[in-house]
Amino acid sequence: MSVRECVKWNLFYHCWPLAKILLTARRGMSLSKFSALHIKRGQQVIDIGAHAGVTASVFSCCVGPKGRVDAFEPNPALRESLELARARNRWKNIFLHYEAISDSEGELEFFKDDRSIATASTFNPNHVRREMQVHGAQFSSIKVTTTTLDKFCERQNTGPHFMKIDVEGAEDTVIQGGLATIRKHLPIIWFECWCGQEQGKPVNNRLSHIETLPTLGYKLHVATVIEKGGHFVSQSDAANIQDLVPLGSEILTGPPIGIDVVAIPPHKSL
């Protein structure tokens, strides 16, 4: 960890009120800034696709000692990093689950990104093919244990206030397997969306959740990539949260792109 990273995380863990002020004062939008603004102390966050635990650590600071962060990551190559993130967090409120959230319980074939950065592991074979073609990624196939969001929350007798889903093109299966929980608790949902068209065909056919969530009263907004004046603007230059643009067909059917979407439930406004 660099000196800068060390200073940042010490500030997060030991002086969160100051870190929160600095974070929310930054221009533009990011998951960390949105979390600091909208996740309250004492709440439960479910982090699906936790990777190395960076986002879970931010959520831990947001919910405080009486809150809870359930982090799911099935990739065995990331367990050491996750355990380190849990060990160093101040509140000891991160609970790790080395299974995958999907739309069924059992076992599924999981495509593990074998690059050192390991960012594209997924259940979605179309996403694997595109990562190999565009980025030269290499994958191996393993079997992982799966459960559903509904089954997990039923066993825990609880429900989330906020969910982050980053599962590389398989977000629909997470949401379809958690509709009862989502309908009951109406959490804010932040999810990655791999979308657009290539040669007249959708690059991702697994977008059923884009149609399902609005039927529950959710409003979908592009959170970290915004099309403005014919070009894409990164999250650091994006508009303030009050100006997030609705997710529309022009983005879903435009050039291939990965974006973050925030789904706002009917009882909450930005």
Coordinates of C-alpha atoms in Angstrom, one line a residue, residues 38-245:
H38 CA -27.0 8.0 1.5
I39 CA -25.9 5.1 3.8
K40 CA -26.8 5.7 7.4
R41 CA -25.2 4.5 10.6
G42 CA -26.8 1.3 11.9
Q43 CA -28.0 0.1 8.4
Q44 CA -27.3 -3.1 6.6
V45 CA -25.4 -3.1 3.3
I46 CA -25.0 -6.1 1.0
D47 CA -22.0 -6.0 -1.3
I48 CA -22.4 -8.5 -4.1
G49 CA -19.2 -9.0 -6.1
A50 CA -17.0 -7.6 -3.3
H51 CA -13.7 -8.2 -5.2
A52 CA -10.8 -7.3 -2.8
G53 CA -12.9 -5.6 -0.2
V54 CA -12.4 -1.9 -1.0
T55 CA -16.1 -1.1 -1.3
A56 CA -17.0 -3.2 1.8
S57 CA -14.5 -1.2 3.8
V58 CA -16.1 2.1 2.7
F59 CA -19.6 0.6 3.6
S60 CA -18.2 -0.4 7.0
C61 CA -17.3 3.2 7.8
C62 CA -20.7 4.4 6.6
V63 CA -22.8 2.0 8.8
G64 CA -20.6 2.3 11.9
P65 CA -20.3 -0.1 14.8
K66 CA -24.0 -1.0 15.0
G67 CA -24.3 -1.6 11.2
R68 CA -23.5 -4.6 9.2
V69 CA -21.9 -5.3 5.8
D70 CA -22.4 -8.7 4.2
A71 CA -19.8 -9.1 1.4
F72 CA -20.1 -11.9 -1.2
E73 CA -17.2 -12.9 -3.4
P74 CA -16.9 -16.5 -4.9
N75 CA -13.5 -16.0 -6.5
P76 CA -11.0 -17.9 -4.3
A77 CA -8.1 -15.8 -5.6
L78 CA -9.5 -12.8 -3.7
R79 CA -9.9 -14.4 -0.3
E80 CA -6.6 -13.2 1.2
S81 CA -7.4 -9.6 0.2
L82 CA -10.9 -9.8 1.6
E83 CA -9.6 -11.2 4.9
L84 CA -7.1 -8.4 5.2
A85 CA -9.9 -5.8 4.5
R86 CA -12.0 -7.4 7.2
A87 CA -9.1 -7.5 9.7
R88 CA -8.1 -3.9 9.3
N89 CA -11.6 -2.4 9.4
R90 CA -12.3 -0.5 12.6
W91 CA -15.8 -1.6 13.5
K92 CA -15.4 -5.4 12.8
N93 CA -18.8 -5.3 11.0
I94 CA -17.8 -6.9 7.7
F95 CA -19.1 -10.5 7.3
L96 CA -17.6 -12.4 4.4
H97 CA -19.4 -15.0 2.4
Y98 CA -17.4 -17.1 -0.2
E99 CA -20.4 -18.1 -2.2
A100 CA -22.1 -16.4 -5.2
I101 CA -25.5 -14.7 -5.2
S102 CA -27.5 -15.9 -8.2
D103 CA -31.1 -16.9 -9.0
S104 CA -30.8 -20.5 -7.7
E105 CA -29.2 -22.5 -4.9
G106 CA -26.7 -25.2 -5.7
E107 CA -23.6 -25.0 -7.9
L108 CA -22.8 -23.2 -11.1
E109 CA -19.9 -22.9 -13.5
F110 CA -18.0 -19.7 -12.7
F111 CA -15.5 -18.2 -15.1
K112 CA -12.6 -16.9 -13.1
D113 CA -10.5 -14.1 -14.5
D114 CA -6.9 -15.3 -14.2
R115 CA -5.2 -11.9 -14.6
S116 CA -3.5 -10.5 -11.6
I117 CA -6.1 -7.7 -11.3
A118 CA -8.9 -10.3 -11.6
T119 CA -11.7 -7.8 -12.4
A120 CA -14.0 -9.7 -14.9
S121 CA -14.9 -13.0 -13.2
T122 CA -18.5 -13.9 -14.0
F123 CA -21.3 -16.4 -14.7
N124 CA -22.0 -14.7 -18.1
P125 CA -20.2 -16.5 -21.0
N126 CA -20.9 -13.6 -23.3
H127 CA -19.1 -11.3 -21.0
V128 CA -16.1 -13.7 -21.0
R129 CA -16.0 -13.8 -24.8
R130 CA -16.0 -10.0 -25.0
E131 CA -13.3 -9.6 -22.3
M132 CA -11.1 -12.1 -24.2
Q133 CA -11.6 -10.3 -27.5
V134 CA -11.4 -6.7 -26.4
H135 CA -9.0 -7.0 -23.4
G136 CA -7.1 -10.2 -24.0
A137 CA -8.3 -11.6 -20.7
Q138 CA -7.7 -15.3 -19.7
F139 CA -10.2 -17.4 -17.8
S140 CA -10.5 -20.7 -16.1
S141 CA -13.7 -22.5 -15.2
I142 CA -14.5 -23.6 -11.6
K143 CA -17.6 -24.7 -9.8
V144 CA -18.9 -22.4 -7.0
T145 CA -21.7 -22.6 -4.5
T146 CA -24.6 -20.3 -5.1
T147 CA -27.5 -19.0 -3.1
T148 CA -30.2 -16.4 -3.7
L149 CA -30.6 -13.0 -2.1
D150 CA -34.1 -14.1 -0.9
K151 CA -32.7 -17.3 0.8
F152 CA -29.9 -15.4 2.4
C153 CA -32.1 -12.7 3.9
E154 CA -34.7 -15.3 5.0
R155 CA -32.0 -17.2 6.9
Q156 CA -30.7 -14.0 8.4
N157 CA -34.2 -12.7 9.1
T158 CA -33.1 -9.3 7.9
G159 CA -33.1 -7.1 4.8
P160 CA -30.7 -4.5 3.3
H161 CA -31.0 -0.8 3.1
F162 CA -28.4 -0.6 0.4
M163 CA -27.1 -3.1 -2.2
K164 CA -24.1 -2.9 -4.5
I165 CA -24.0 -5.5 -7.4
D166 CA -21.0 -5.8 -9.6
V167 CA -21.0 -9.3 -11.2
E168 CA -19.8 -8.5 -14.7
G169 CA -22.9 -8.9 -16.8
A170 CA -24.9 -11.3 -14.5
E171 CA -26.7 -8.6 -12.5
D172 CA -30.1 -9.8 -13.7
T173 CA -29.7 -13.2 -12.0
V174 CA -28.9 -11.5 -8.7
I175 CA -32.0 -9.3 -8.9
Q176 CA -34.3 -12.0 -10.2
G177 CA -33.3 -14.2 -7.2
G178 CA -34.0 -11.4 -4.8
L179 CA -37.3 -9.9 -5.9
A180 CA -39.1 -10.8 -2.7
T181 CA -36.5 -9.1 -0.6
I182 CA -36.3 -6.1 -2.9
R183 CA -40.1 -5.8 -2.9
K184 CA -40.3 -6.0 0.9
H185 CA -37.3 -3.8 1.9
L186 CA -37.0 -1.4 -1.2
P187 CA -33.2 -0.9 -0.8
I188 CA -31.2 1.6 -2.9
I189 CA -29.5 -0.6 -5.5
W190 CA -26.2 0.4 -7.2
F191 CA -25.3 -1.9 -10.0
E192 CA -22.9 -2.2 -12.9
C193 CA -24.6 -2.3 -16.3
W194 CA -22.8 -3.7 -19.4
C195 CA -25.0 -2.5 -22.3
G196 CA -25.2 -1.0 -25.8
Q197 CA -25.1 -2.6 -29.2
E198 CA -22.5 -3.8 -31.5
Q199 CA -23.2 -4.4 -35.2
G200 CA -26.9 -4.0 -34.5
K201 CA -27.0 -6.6 -31.8
P202 CA -27.1 -6.1 -28.0
V203 CA -23.8 -6.9 -26.3
N204 CA -25.7 -8.1 -23.3
N205 CA -29.0 -9.9 -23.5
R206 CA -29.3 -10.3 -19.8
L207 CA -30.9 -7.0 -18.8
S208 CA -34.3 -8.2 -17.5
H209 CA -33.7 -6.2 -14.3
I210 CA -33.8 -3.0 -16.3
E211 CA -37.5 -3.7 -17.0
T212 CA -38.3 -5.3 -13.7
L213 CA -37.1 -2.7 -11.2
P214 CA -39.4 0.1 -12.6
T215 CA -42.4 -2.1 -12.1
L216 CA -41.5 -2.0 -8.3
G217 CA -41.5 1.8 -8.4
Y218 CA -37.7 2.3 -8.9
K219 CA -36.3 5.1 -10.9
L220 CA -33.0 4.3 -12.7
H221 CA -30.2 6.8 -13.1
V222 CA -26.8 6.7 -14.7
A223 CA -24.4 7.3 -11.9
T224 CA -20.8 7.3 -13.1
V225 CA -20.7 7.6 -16.9
I226 CA -22.8 10.3 -18.6
E227 CA -23.2 11.0 -22.3
K228 CA -22.8 14.8 -22.8
G229 CA -22.3 16.5 -26.1
G230 CA -21.7 13.3 -28.0
H231 CA -18.9 12.0 -25.8
F232 CA -18.6 10.2 -22.5
V233 CA -17.6 11.9 -19.3
S234 CA -15.8 10.1 -16.5
Q235 CA -17.3 10.0 -13.0
S236 CA -14.8 12.6 -11.7
D237 CA -16.3 15.1 -14.1
A238 CA -19.9 14.1 -13.9
A239 CA -22.7 16.2 -12.7
N240 CA -23.8 16.5 -9.1
I241 CA -26.1 13.9 -7.8
Q242 CA -29.2 16.0 -8.2
D243 CA -28.4 16.1 -12.0
L244 CA -27.9 12.4 -12.6
V245 CA -29.6 11.5 -15.9

